[in-house]
């Protein structure tokens, strides 16, 4: 494959690790102080390294890849990044695909209307290619004002706002996809486009210029398809099977129905799957989940011809006891139940990615709704903060083995 990364840097960011990107799994680079209750963080891989077979080898039996988000943090080896040898040992042993945590988002990639800065993204792509790992694209458009760069929220679209907004978005998607053509073949084209308060697609400066959010979303997908006729184009959103996601799931279903009616070229739904236990169901001992409703939703989605991906899996353990053994057992149990259900859709389910492999660097440590009342770290990743595999890792291996 061609790896032409010759475009020179035209503007500098203050540093990607300093950009406060949260939500959608964005944010924690792990460069700050460890949360209260974090075990020692010496990079001690378990004897023999990563358990074998690795999770990607197990997933491959079912025709899919297993992967993880990863960052690039030059000068910082204490992060969930390509610069951390202990972390990359886990990634190389467990994963067949990686996705940039923040490095492809507009805030990181486009500091101004006329400049792009690809340094960090290029570093991830080079590292992945050197280690024979595939790369997913995340994201060509995070359609929420709080995750637009400031210049885009205040952009003057001029006397012809529709044409200018179309030009701006089309140019961005063309620039990114052409740079990584032949390398990235699956993109989260649009990420999180629902207004939770209005239960409708969210308004942004771009949608106001173009006349509707749907006009923006459709253009994003049509542009990506024109550039990448054979790529997998994904709509990615923050949801899973908990009852509190009920209204949002219905909103996403309406959005997907609209794509089909308008002929928008969307191939798959990316289900972020940041599954959560903010309460405990006495009947199961884990967090409440709406299995029947979730299956109905997946039936509707796959019935329209969409593929499924699990794009950002991790677990919020806020309601669980502080005891590590008990907590890890319940996290594994809840996850096993979720994956058992998702893998019932084996014929429709493509790749499975977690949003980081090690607790210390998982974005949930800095996500206020997920923070534990006792101040202990969230234990929602497959490996603990000393780089040791946890029961969650075993649960993922077991459930994918059974499905494969």
mmCIF file of C-alpha atoms in Angstrom:
data_model
loop_
_atom_site.group_PDB
_atom_site.id
_atom_site.type_symbol
_atom_site.label_atom_id
_atom_site.label_comp_id
_atom_site.label_asym_id
_atom_site.label_seq_id
_atom_site.Cartn_x
_atom_site.Cartn_y
_atom_site.Cartn_z
ATOM 1 C CA UNK A 1 0.000 0.000 0.000
ATOM 2 C CA UNK A 2 1.111 3.524 -0.648
ATOM 3 C CA UNK A 3 2.089 5.531 2.414
ATOM 4 C CA UNK A 4 2.414 9.023 1.037
ATOM 5 C CA UNK A 5 2.607 11.305 4.056
ATOM 6 C CA UNK A 6 4.437 14.123 2.307
ATOM 7 C CA UNK A 7 1.975 16.958 3.030
ATOM 8 C CA UNK A 8 3.856 19.462 5.174
ATOM 9 C CA UNK A 9 2.453 20.768 8.429
ATOM 10 C CA UNK A 10 0.956 24.211 7.823
ATOM 11 C CA UNK A 11 -0.079 25.052 11.350
ATOM 12 C CA UNK A 12 0.748 23.794 14.802
ATOM 13 C CA UNK A 13 -1.585 22.753 17.580
ATOM 14 C CA UNK A 14 -0.648 23.434 21.151
ATOM 15 C CA UNK A 15 -0.525 19.665 21.554
ATOM 16 C CA UNK A 16 -3.149 17.009 20.967
ATOM 17 C CA UNK A 17 -2.773 15.582 24.439
ATOM 18 C CA UNK A 18 -3.862 18.931 25.838
ATOM 19 C CA UNK A 19 -7.095 19.085 23.852
ATOM 20 C CA UNK A 20 -9.996 18.284 26.195
ATOM 21 C CA UNK A 21 -11.926 15.896 23.962
ATOM 22 C CA UNK A 22 -14.504 13.882 25.850
ATOM 23 C CA UNK A 23 -17.648 11.986 25.032
ATOM 24 C CA UNK A 24 -17.700 9.371 22.300
ATOM 25 C CA UNK A 25 -14.769 7.839 24.055
ATOM 26 C CA UNK A 26 -12.670 10.914 23.371
ATOM 27 C CA UNK A 27 -10.313 12.400 25.803
ATOM 28 C CA UNK A 28 -8.119 10.699 28.321
ATOM 29 C CA UNK A 29 -4.550 10.289 27.197
ATOM 30 C CA UNK A 30 -3.558 9.076 30.623
ATOM 31 C CA UNK A 31 -0.911 11.729 31.038
ATOM 32 C CA UNK A 32 -2.248 13.158 34.285
ATOM 33 C CA UNK A 33 -2.164 11.946 37.863
ATOM 34 C CA UNK A 34 -3.590 8.484 38.452
ATOM 35 C CA UNK A 35 -7.075 8.402 39.986
ATOM 36 C CA UNK A 36 -7.361 7.704 43.694
ATOM 37 C CA UNK A 37 -7.128 3.973 44.334
ATOM 38 C CA UNK A 38 -5.140 3.150 41.190
ATOM 39 C CA UNK A 39 -2.737 0.227 41.734
ATOM 40 C CA UNK A 40 0.979 0.782 41.088
ATOM 41 C CA UNK A 41 1.569 1.470 37.411
ATOM 42 C CA UNK A 42 4.896 -0.225 36.744
ATOM 43 C CA UNK A 43 4.640 -1.687 33.256
ATOM 44 C CA UNK A 44 4.741 -5.378 34.244
ATOM 45 C CA UNK A 45 3.214 -7.610 31.621
ATOM 46 C CA UNK A 46 2.095 -10.997 32.938
ATOM 47 C CA UNK A 47 4.488 -13.909 32.650
ATOM 48 C CA UNK A 48 4.526 -15.045 29.055
ATOM 49 C CA UNK A 49 3.067 -11.737 27.832
ATOM 50 C CA UNK A 50 -0.433 -11.482 26.352
ATOM 51 C CA UNK A 51 -2.562 -14.632 26.792
ATOM 52 C CA UNK A 52 -2.723 -16.792 23.708
ATOM 53 C CA UNK A 53 -4.562 -16.991 21.476
ATOM 54 C CA UNK A 54 -5.005 -13.233 21.307
ATOM 55 C CA UNK A 55 -8.457 -11.707 21.069
ATOM 56 C CA UNK A 56 -8.025 -10.862 17.392
ATOM 57 C CA UNK A 57 -7.112 -14.458 16.586
ATOM 58 C CA UNK A 58 -10.266 -15.577 18.363
ATOM 59 C CA UNK A 59 -12.406 -12.951 16.611
ATOM 60 C CA UNK A 60 -10.970 -13.990 13.241
ATOM 61 C CA UNK A 61 -12.643 -17.390 13.608
ATOM 62 C CA UNK A 62 -15.923 -15.534 13.203
ATOM 63 C CA UNK A 63 -14.660 -13.495 10.260
ATOM 64 C CA UNK A 64 -14.121 -10.250 12.155
ATOM 65 C CA UNK A 65 -11.306 -8.231 13.694
ATOM 66 C CA UNK A 66 -10.835 -7.257 17.323
ATOM 67 C CA UNK A 67 -9.213 -3.913 18.002
ATOM 68 C CA UNK A 68 -8.790 -0.863 20.181
ATOM 69 C CA UNK A 69 -8.485 2.886 20.194
ATOM 70 C CA UNK A 70 -4.932 4.159 20.484
ATOM 71 C CA UNK A 71 -3.360 7.613 20.743
ATOM 72 C CA UNK A 72 -0.132 9.300 19.714
ATOM 73 C CA UNK A 73 1.573 11.271 22.498
ATOM 74 C CA UNK A 74 5.106 12.244 21.427
ATOM 75 C CA UNK A 75 7.375 12.655 24.440
ATOM 76 C CA UNK A 76 4.936 10.869 26.750
ATOM 77 C CA UNK A 77 5.348 7.124 27.242
ATOM 78 C CA UNK A 78 2.837 6.960 30.112
ATOM 79 C CA UNK A 79 -0.311 6.918 27.982
ATOM 80 C CA UNK A 80 -2.474 4.588 25.953
ATOM 81 C CA UNK A 81 -0.390 5.434 22.933
ATOM 82 C CA UNK A 82 2.020 4.166 20.330
ATOM 83 C CA UNK A 83 4.845 5.691 22.409
ATOM 84 C CA UNK A 84 4.208 3.330 25.368
ATOM 85 C CA UNK A 85 6.011 -0.028 24.850
ATOM 86 C CA UNK A 86 4.024 -1.840 27.533
ATOM 87 C CA UNK A 87 0.752 -0.661 26.040
ATOM 88 C CA UNK A 88 1.719 -1.445 22.470
ATOM 89 C CA UNK A 89 2.783 -4.944 23.516
ATOM 90 C CA UNK A 90 -0.834 -5.556 24.517
ATOM 91 C CA UNK A 91 -2.189 -3.967 21.344
ATOM 92 C CA UNK A 92 0.093 -6.019 19.114
ATOM 93 C CA UNK A 93 -0.745 -9.214 20.971
ATOM 94 C CA UNK A 94 -4.508 -8.724 21.130
ATOM 95 C CA UNK A 95 -5.567 -6.548 18.187
ATOM 96 C CA UNK A 96 -5.847 -6.735 14.430
ATOM 97 C CA UNK A 97 -7.159 -3.196 13.990
ATOM 98 C CA UNK A 98 -6.743 0.172 15.709
ATOM 99 C CA UNK A 99 -8.641 3.450 15.586
ATOM 100 C CA UNK A 100 -7.293 6.895 16.521
ATOM 101 C CA UNK A 101 -8.700 8.072 19.837
ATOM 102 C CA UNK A 102 -8.679 11.791 19.018
ATOM 103 C CA UNK A 103 -6.213 12.345 16.231
ATOM 104 C CA UNK A 104 -8.666 12.398 13.313
ATOM 105 C CA UNK A 105 -11.288 14.619 14.940
ATOM 106 C CA UNK A 106 -11.697 18.120 13.516
ATOM 107 C CA UNK A 107 -10.323 19.789 16.659
ATOM 108 C CA UNK A 108 -7.040 17.926 16.261
ATOM 109 C CA UNK A 109 -6.817 17.766 12.488
ATOM 110 C CA UNK A 110 -8.022 21.196 11.344
ATOM 111 C CA UNK A 111 -6.848 24.159 13.428
ATOM 112 C CA UNK A 112 -8.253 26.682 10.948
ATOM 113 C CA UNK A 113 -10.396 26.780 7.796
ATOM 114 C CA UNK A 114 -7.306 26.721 5.587
ATOM 115 C CA UNK A 115 -4.915 24.447 7.500
ATOM 116 C CA UNK A 116 -4.601 20.768 8.379
ATOM 117 C CA UNK A 117 -2.202 19.136 10.809
ATOM 118 C CA UNK A 118 -1.805 15.418 10.153
ATOM 119 C CA UNK A 119 1.287 14.713 12.278
ATOM 120 C CA UNK A 120 -0.314 12.658 15.044
ATOM 121 C CA UNK A 121 -2.650 10.777 12.737
ATOM 122 C CA UNK A 122 0.212 9.966 10.380
ATOM 123 C CA UNK A 123 2.231 8.609 13.304
ATOM 124 C CA UNK A 124 -0.556 6.184 14.200
ATOM 125 C CA UNK A 125 -0.950 5.029 10.611
ATOM 126 C CA UNK A 126 2.787 4.471 10.176
ATOM 127 C CA UNK A 127 3.007 2.549 13.445
ATOM 128 C CA UNK A 128 0.001 0.404 12.547
ATOM 129 C CA UNK A 129 1.423 -0.439 9.122
ATOM 130 C CA UNK A 130 4.789 -1.329 10.637
ATOM 131 C CA UNK A 131 2.964 -3.777 12.899
ATOM 132 C CA UNK A 132 0.564 -5.176 10.285
ATOM 133 C CA UNK A 133 -2.515 -3.666 11.932
ATOM 134 C CA UNK A 134 -5.510 -2.324 10.028
ATOM 135 C CA UNK A 135 -6.775 1.195 10.807
ATOM 136 C CA UNK A 136 -10.339 2.513 11.108
ATOM 137 C CA UNK A 137 -11.180 6.165 10.520
ATOM 138 C CA UNK A 138 -12.820 8.125 13.360
ATOM 139 C CA UNK A 139 -14.373 10.501 12.496
ATOM 140 C CA UNK A 140 -14.981 12.558 9.344
ATOM 141 C CA UNK A 141 -17.711 14.606 11.059
ATOM 142 C CA UNK A 142 -18.568 14.709 14.770
ATOM 143 C CA UNK A 143 -21.792 16.621 14.285
ATOM 144 C CA UNK A 144 -22.076 18.371 17.639
ATOM 145 C CA UNK A 145 -21.199 22.042 18.280
ATOM 146 C CA UNK A 146 -19.242 21.294 21.445
ATOM 147 C CA UNK A 147 -16.894 19.097 19.430
ATOM 148 C CA UNK A 148 -16.498 21.469 16.506
ATOM 149 C CA UNK A 149 -13.327 23.563 16.567
ATOM 150 C CA UNK A 150 -14.161 27.075 17.736
ATOM 151 C CA UNK A 151 -13.567 28.568 14.308
ATOM 152 C CA UNK A 152 -16.251 26.322 12.808
ATOM 153 C CA UNK A 153 -18.883 27.346 15.364
ATOM 154 C CA UNK A 154 -18.338 31.010 14.507
ATOM 155 C CA UNK A 155 -17.585 30.594 10.804
ATOM 156 C CA UNK A 156 -18.915 33.249 8.421
ATOM 157 C CA UNK A 157 -20.521 31.353 5.544
ATOM 158 C CA UNK A 158 -20.910 34.560 3.568
ATOM 159 C CA UNK A 159 -23.473 35.542 0.953
ATOM 160 C CA UNK A 160 -23.923 31.970 -0.316
ATOM 161 C CA UNK A 161 -24.057 29.927 2.887
ATOM 162 C CA UNK A 162 -25.270 26.683 1.324
ATOM 163 C CA UNK A 163 -22.483 26.587 -1.232
ATOM 164 C CA UNK A 164 -19.842 27.608 1.287
ATOM 165 C CA UNK A 165 -20.893 24.985 3.844
ATOM 166 C CA UNK A 166 -20.964 22.334 1.141
ATOM 167 C CA UNK A 167 -17.499 23.366 -0.014
ATOM 168 C CA UNK A 168 -16.087 23.317 3.516
ATOM 169 C CA UNK A 169 -17.408 19.862 4.365
ATOM 170 C CA UNK A 170 -16.678 18.326 0.984
ATOM 171 C CA UNK A 171 -13.113 19.616 1.006
ATOM 172 C CA UNK A 172 -12.513 18.235 4.501
ATOM 173 C CA UNK A 173 -13.741 14.755 3.687
ATOM 174 C CA UNK A 174 -11.899 14.660 0.378
ATOM 175 C CA UNK A 175 -8.652 15.819 1.985
ATOM 176 C CA UNK A 176 -8.744 13.213 4.742
ATOM 177 C CA UNK A 177 -9.954 10.254 2.705
ATOM 178 C CA UNK A 178 -7.546 10.905 -0.166
ATOM 179 C CA UNK A 179 -4.618 11.030 2.251
ATOM 180 C CA UNK A 180 -5.391 7.571 3.626
ATOM 181 C CA UNK A 181 -6.877 5.992 0.492
ATOM 182 C CA UNK A 182 -5.919 2.344 0.269
ATOM 183 C CA UNK A 183 -5.119 2.297 3.984
ATOM 184 C CA UNK A 184 -8.388 3.084 5.789
ATOM 185 C CA UNK A 185 -11.386 1.203 4.400
ATOM 186 C CA UNK A 186 -13.909 1.702 7.218
ATOM 187 C CA UNK A 187 -14.879 5.174 8.435
ATOM 188 C CA UNK A 188 -17.160 6.573 11.088
ATOM 189 C CA UNK A 189 -18.318 9.142 8.553
ATOM 190 C CA UNK A 190 -20.723 10.832 10.977
ATOM 191 C CA UNK A 191 -20.570 10.584 14.749
ATOM 192 C CA UNK A 192 -23.313 11.388 17.293
ATOM 193 C CA UNK A 193 -25.735 13.544 15.327
ATOM 194 C CA UNK A 194 -28.740 13.409 17.703
ATOM 195 C CA UNK A 195 -29.910 16.285 19.904
ATOM 196 C CA UNK A 196 -30.923 14.544 23.138
ATOM 197 C CA UNK A 197 -33.183 17.410 24.209
ATOM 198 C CA UNK A 198 -35.067 17.744 20.929
ATOM 199 C CA UNK A 199 -34.981 14.027 20.018
ATOM 200 C CA UNK A 200 -33.988 15.065 16.518
ATOM 201 C CA UNK A 201 -30.788 15.628 14.527
ATOM 202 C CA UNK A 202 -28.721 18.353 16.125
ATOM 203 C CA UNK A 203 -28.305 21.845 14.694
ATOM 204 C CA UNK A 204 -24.828 23.278 14.088
ATOM 205 C CA UNK A 205 -23.403 26.260 12.240
ATOM 206 C CA UNK A 206 -23.080 24.001 9.241
ATOM 207 C CA UNK A 207 -26.662 22.718 9.340
ATOM 208 C CA UNK A 208 -28.016 26.231 9.709
ATOM 209 C CA UNK A 209 -26.027 27.276 6.654
ATOM 210 C CA UNK A 210 -27.238 24.298 4.609
ATOM 211 C CA UNK A 211 -30.855 24.399 5.783
ATOM 212 C CA UNK A 212 -31.086 21.215 7.848
ATOM 213 C CA UNK A 213 -28.955 18.679 9.722
ATOM 214 C CA UNK A 214 -30.039 15.998 7.264
ATOM 215 C CA UNK A 215 -28.513 17.976 4.400
ATOM 216 C CA UNK A 216 -25.158 17.970 6.190
ATOM 217 C CA UNK A 217 -25.231 14.294 7.094
ATOM 218 C CA UNK A 218 -26.306 13.213 3.625
ATOM 219 C CA UNK A 219 -23.576 15.279 1.984
ATOM 220 C CA UNK A 220 -20.962 13.755 4.284
ATOM 221 C CA UNK A 221 -21.915 10.227 3.267
ATOM 222 C CA UNK A 222 -22.301 11.018 -0.426
ATOM 223 C CA UNK A 223 -18.879 12.699 -0.459
ATOM 224 C CA UNK A 224 -17.266 9.772 1.331
ATOM 225 C CA UNK A 225 -18.877 7.314 -1.096
ATOM 226 C CA UNK A 226 -17.656 9.274 -4.111
ATOM 227 C CA UNK A 227 -14.124 9.126 -2.730
ATOM 228 C CA UNK A 228 -14.293 5.544 -1.423
ATOM 229 C CA UNK A 229 -16.658 3.438 -3.532
ATOM 230 C CA UNK A 230 -15.698 0.206 -1.750
ATOM 231 C CA UNK A 231 -15.239 1.419 1.817
ATOM 232 C CA UNK A 232 -17.556 0.701 4.736
ATOM 233 C CA UNK A 233 -19.338 3.944 5.633
ATOM 234 C CA UNK A 234 -20.606 3.981 9.211
ATOM 235 C CA UNK A 235 -22.958 6.113 11.265
ATOM 236 C CA UNK A 236 -21.580 5.867 14.819
ATOM 237 C CA UNK A 237 -23.502 6.723 17.997
ATOM 238 C CA UNK A 238 -23.324 6.566 21.783
ATOM 239 C CA UNK A 239 -25.773 3.893 22.882
ATOM 240 C CA UNK A 240 -26.227 0.382 24.192
ATOM 241 C CA UNK A 241 -28.919 -1.739 25.801
ATOM 242 C CA UNK A 242 -29.637 0.099 29.060
ATOM 243 C CA UNK A 243 -33.215 1.343 29.627
ATOM 244 C CA UNK A 244 -32.008 4.942 29.950
ATOM 245 C CA UNK A 245 -30.961 4.816 26.288
ATOM 246 C CA UNK A 246 -34.510 4.014 25.151
ATOM 247 C CA UNK A 247 -35.394 7.425 23.690
ATOM 248 C CA UNK A 248 -32.016 7.890 22.078
ATOM 249 C CA UNK A 249 -32.211 4.467 20.445
ATOM 250 C CA UNK A 250 -35.582 5.432 18.950
ATOM 251 C CA UNK A 251 -34.045 8.656 17.617
ATOM 252 C CA UNK A 252 -31.206 6.741 15.984
ATOM 253 C CA UNK A 253 -33.675 4.346 14.397
ATOM 254 C CA UNK A 254 -35.574 7.269 12.854
ATOM 255 C CA UNK A 255 -32.305 8.691 11.552
ATOM 256 C CA UNK A 256 -31.371 5.364 9.958
ATOM 257 C CA UNK A 257 -34.830 5.079 8.408
ATOM 258 C CA UNK A 258 -34.375 8.565 6.954
ATOM 259 C CA UNK A 259 -31.038 7.597 5.423
ATOM 260 C CA UNK A 260 -32.666 4.665 3.655
ATOM 261 C CA UNK A 261 -35.622 6.720 2.380
ATOM 262 C CA UNK A 262 -33.308 9.409 0.998
ATOM 263 C CA UNK A 263 -30.866 6.944 -0.535
ATOM 264 C CA UNK A 264 -27.993 8.072 1.689
ATOM 265 C CA UNK A 265 -25.093 5.615 1.280
ATOM 266 C CA UNK A 266 -24.727 4.391 4.865
ATOM 267 C CA UNK A 267 -23.489 0.808 5.164
ATOM 268 C CA UNK A 268 -23.405 0.155 8.888
ATOM 269 C CA UNK A 269 -24.332 1.312 12.370
ATOM 270 C CA UNK A 270 -21.478 1.723 14.809
ATOM 271 C CA UNK A 271 -22.753 0.940 18.309
ATOM 272 C CA UNK A 272 -20.333 2.527 20.725
ATOM 273 C CA UNK A 273 -21.318 0.176 23.580
ATOM 274 C CA UNK A 274 -20.019 2.120 26.571
ATOM 275 C CA UNK A 275 -22.186 -0.195 28.679
ATOM 276 C CA UNK A 276 -23.001 1.053 32.151
ATOM 277 C CA UNK A 277 -23.930 -0.017 35.633
ATOM 278 C CA UNK A 278 -25.175 3.114 37.377
ATOM 279 C CA UNK A 279 -27.637 0.951 39.333
ATOM 280 C CA UNK A 280 -27.959 -2.750 40.117
ATOM 281 C CA UNK A 281 -30.865 -4.971 39.143
ATOM 282 C CA UNK A 282 -31.548 -7.309 42.102
ATOM 283 C CA UNK A 283 -32.745 -10.032 39.730
ATOM 284 C CA UNK A 284 -29.431 -10.269 37.882
ATOM 285 C CA UNK A 285 -26.894 -8.677 40.224
ATOM 286 C CA UNK A 286 -25.631 -6.474 37.383
ATOM 287 C CA UNK A 287 -26.860 -3.293 35.745
ATOM 288 C CA UNK A 288 -30.401 -3.086 34.346
ATOM 289 C CA UNK A 289 -30.698 -3.907 30.658
ATOM 290 C CA UNK A 290 -33.617 -3.943 28.243
ATOM 291 C CA UNK A 291 -32.919 -7.119 26.287
ATOM 292 C CA UNK A 292 -36.249 -7.385 24.458
ATOM 293 C CA UNK A 293 -36.237 -3.760 23.330
ATOM 294 C CA UNK A 294 -32.585 -3.922 22.307
ATOM 295 C CA UNK A 295 -33.216 -7.021 20.194
ATOM 296 C CA UNK A 296 -36.168 -5.305 18.572
ATOM 297 C CA UNK A 297 -33.945 -2.354 17.695
ATOM 298 C CA UNK A 298 -31.229 -4.574 16.237
ATOM 299 C CA UNK A 299 -33.860 -6.478 14.261
ATOM 300 C CA UNK A 300 -35.100 -3.206 12.757
ATOM 301 C CA UNK A 301 -31.581 -2.030 11.921
ATOM 302 C CA UNK A 302 -30.434 -5.267 10.322
ATOM 303 C CA UNK A 303 -33.806 -5.608 8.596
ATOM 304 C CA UNK A 304 -33.036 -2.380 6.726
ATOM 305 C CA UNK A 305 -29.809 -3.934 5.491
ATOM 306 C CA UNK A 306 -27.352 -2.222 7.833
ATOM 307 C CA UNK A 307 -24.273 -4.025 9.113
ATOM 308 C CA UNK A 308 -23.338 -3.668 12.786
ATOM 309 C CA UNK A 309 -20.058 -2.833 14.480
ATOM 310 C CA UNK A 310 -19.142 -2.556 18.141
ATOM 311 C CA UNK A 311 -16.901 0.485 17.947
ATOM 312 C CA UNK A 312 -15.980 1.749 21.440
ATOM 313 C CA UNK A 313 -16.690 -0.911 24.068
ATOM 314 C CA UNK A 314 -15.906 -0.415 27.748
ATOM 315 C CA UNK A 315 -17.812 -0.671 31.046
ATOM 316 C CA UNK A 316 -18.908 1.912 33.607
ATOM 317 C CA UNK A 317 -18.869 0.217 37.032
ATOM 318 C CA UNK A 318 -20.135 3.076 39.247
ATOM 319 C CA UNK A 319 -22.781 1.055 41.121
ATOM 320 C CA UNK A 320 -20.524 -1.904 41.896
ATOM 321 C CA UNK A 321 -18.689 -2.408 45.208
ATOM 322 C CA UNK A 322 -15.134 -1.195 45.602
ATOM 323 C CA UNK A 323 -13.737 -4.680 46.181
ATOM 324 C CA UNK A 324 -11.705 -5.420 43.068
ATOM 325 C CA UNK A 325 -12.428 -9.151 42.828
ATOM 326 C CA UNK A 326 -16.185 -8.635 43.176
ATOM 327 C CA UNK A 327 -16.176 -5.696 40.811
ATOM 328 C CA UNK A 328 -14.169 -7.448 38.123
ATOM 329 C CA UNK A 329 -16.443 -10.478 38.293
ATOM 330 C CA UNK A 330 -19.572 -8.342 37.812
ATOM 331 C CA UNK A 331 -18.011 -6.317 34.976
ATOM 332 C CA UNK A 332 -17.150 -9.584 33.237
ATOM 333 C CA UNK A 333 -20.645 -10.984 33.859
ATOM 334 C CA UNK A 334 -22.403 -7.892 32.495
ATOM 335 C CA UNK A 335 -20.138 -7.816 29.460
ATOM 336 C CA UNK A 336 -20.627 -11.506 28.764
ATOM 337 C CA UNK A 337 -24.392 -11.012 28.746
ATOM 338 C CA UNK A 338 -24.069 -8.081 26.348
ATOM 339 C CA UNK A 339 -21.778 -9.896 23.941
ATOM 340 C CA UNK A 340 -23.891 -13.041 24.055
ATOM 341 C CA UNK A 341 -26.767 -10.954 22.753
ATOM 342 C CA UNK A 342 -24.719 -9.025 20.203
ATOM 343 C CA UNK A 343 -23.179 -12.215 18.830
ATOM 344 C CA UNK A 344 -26.651 -13.615 18.248
ATOM 345 C CA UNK A 345 -26.397 -11.199 15.303
ATOM 346 C CA UNK A 346 -23.234 -12.907 14.126
ATOM 347 C CA UNK A 347 -24.301 -12.816 10.473
ATOM 348 C CA UNK A 348 -24.598 -9.010 10.635
ATOM 349 C CA UNK A 349 -21.799 -8.117 13.078
ATOM 350 C CA UNK A 350 -18.434 -6.975 11.785
ATOM 351 C CA UNK A 351 -15.461 -5.743 13.799
ATOM 352 C CA UNK A 352 -15.382 -5.333 17.569
ATOM 353 C CA UNK A 353 -13.289 -2.554 19.111
ATOM 354 C CA UNK A 354 -12.773 -1.431 22.684
ATOM 355 C CA UNK A 355 -12.021 2.175 23.580
ATOM 356 C CA UNK A 356 -8.649 1.415 25.131
ATOM 357 C CA UNK A 357 -7.143 -1.759 26.580
ATOM 358 C CA UNK A 358 -5.823 -0.566 29.969
ATOM 359 C CA UNK A 359 -7.840 0.915 32.849
ATOM 360 C CA UNK A 360 -5.443 3.736 33.640
ATOM 361 C CA UNK A 361 -5.692 5.230 30.179
ATOM 362 C CA UNK A 362 -9.392 4.638 29.594
ATOM 363 C CA UNK A 363 -11.364 7.846 28.986
ATOM 364 C CA UNK A 364 -13.898 6.932 31.677
ATOM 365 C CA UNK A 365 -11.389 7.960 34.374
ATOM 366 C CA UNK A 366 -12.033 11.575 33.357
ATOM 367 C CA UNK A 367 -15.731 11.307 32.449
ATOM 368 C CA UNK A 368 -17.741 12.792 35.320
ATOM 369 C CA UNK A 369 -20.896 10.657 35.011
ATOM 370 C CA UNK A 370 -18.767 7.506 35.192
ATOM 371 C CA UNK A 371 -16.577 8.540 38.135
ATOM 372 C CA UNK A 372 -17.095 6.425 41.231
ATOM 373 C CA UNK A 373 -18.357 7.967 44.459
ATOM 374 C CA UNK A 374 -15.598 6.177 46.396
ATOM 375 C CA UNK A 375 -12.876 7.785 44.263
ATOM 376 C CA UNK A 376 -11.540 4.480 42.973
ATOM 377 C CA UNK A 377 -10.642 4.117 39.336
ATOM 378 C CA UNK A 378 -13.150 2.709 36.885
ATOM 379 C CA UNK A 379 -12.228 -0.869 35.984
ATOM 380 C CA UNK A 380 -13.903 -1.047 32.596
ATOM 381 C CA UNK A 381 -11.083 -2.107 30.243
ATOM 382 C CA UNK A 382 -9.768 -5.627 29.551
ATOM 383 C CA UNK A 383 -6.432 -4.975 31.323
ATOM 384 C CA UNK A 384 -5.763 -3.363 34.680
ATOM 385 C CA UNK A 385 -3.444 -0.438 35.354
ATOM 386 C CA UNK A 386 -0.488 -2.790 35.829
ATOM 387 C CA UNK A 387 -1.050 -4.194 32.338
ATOM 388 C CA UNK A 388 -2.484 -7.475 33.615
ATOM 389 C CA UNK A 389 -5.439 -9.229 31.938
ATOM 390 C CA UNK A 390 -8.665 -9.140 33.940
ATOM 391 C CA UNK A 391 -11.787 -11.321 34.041
ATOM 392 C CA UNK A 392 -13.258 -8.982 31.401
ATOM 393 C CA UNK A 393 -10.553 -10.064 28.992
ATOM 394 C CA UNK A 394 -11.369 -13.712 29.708
ATOM 395 C CA UNK A 395 -15.081 -13.050 29.201
ATOM 396 C CA UNK A 396 -14.434 -11.492 25.792
ATOM 397 C CA UNK A 397 -12.262 -14.438 24.793
ATOM 398 C CA UNK A 398 -14.844 -16.960 25.958
ATOM 399 C CA UNK A 399 -17.845 -15.375 24.297
ATOM 400 C CA UNK A 400 -16.076 -14.835 20.974
ATOM 401 C CA UNK A 401 -14.724 -18.394 21.088
ATOM 402 C CA UNK A 402 -18.230 -19.741 21.591
ATOM 403 C CA UNK A 403 -19.536 -17.661 18.707
ATOM 404 C CA UNK A 404 -16.665 -18.438 16.348
#
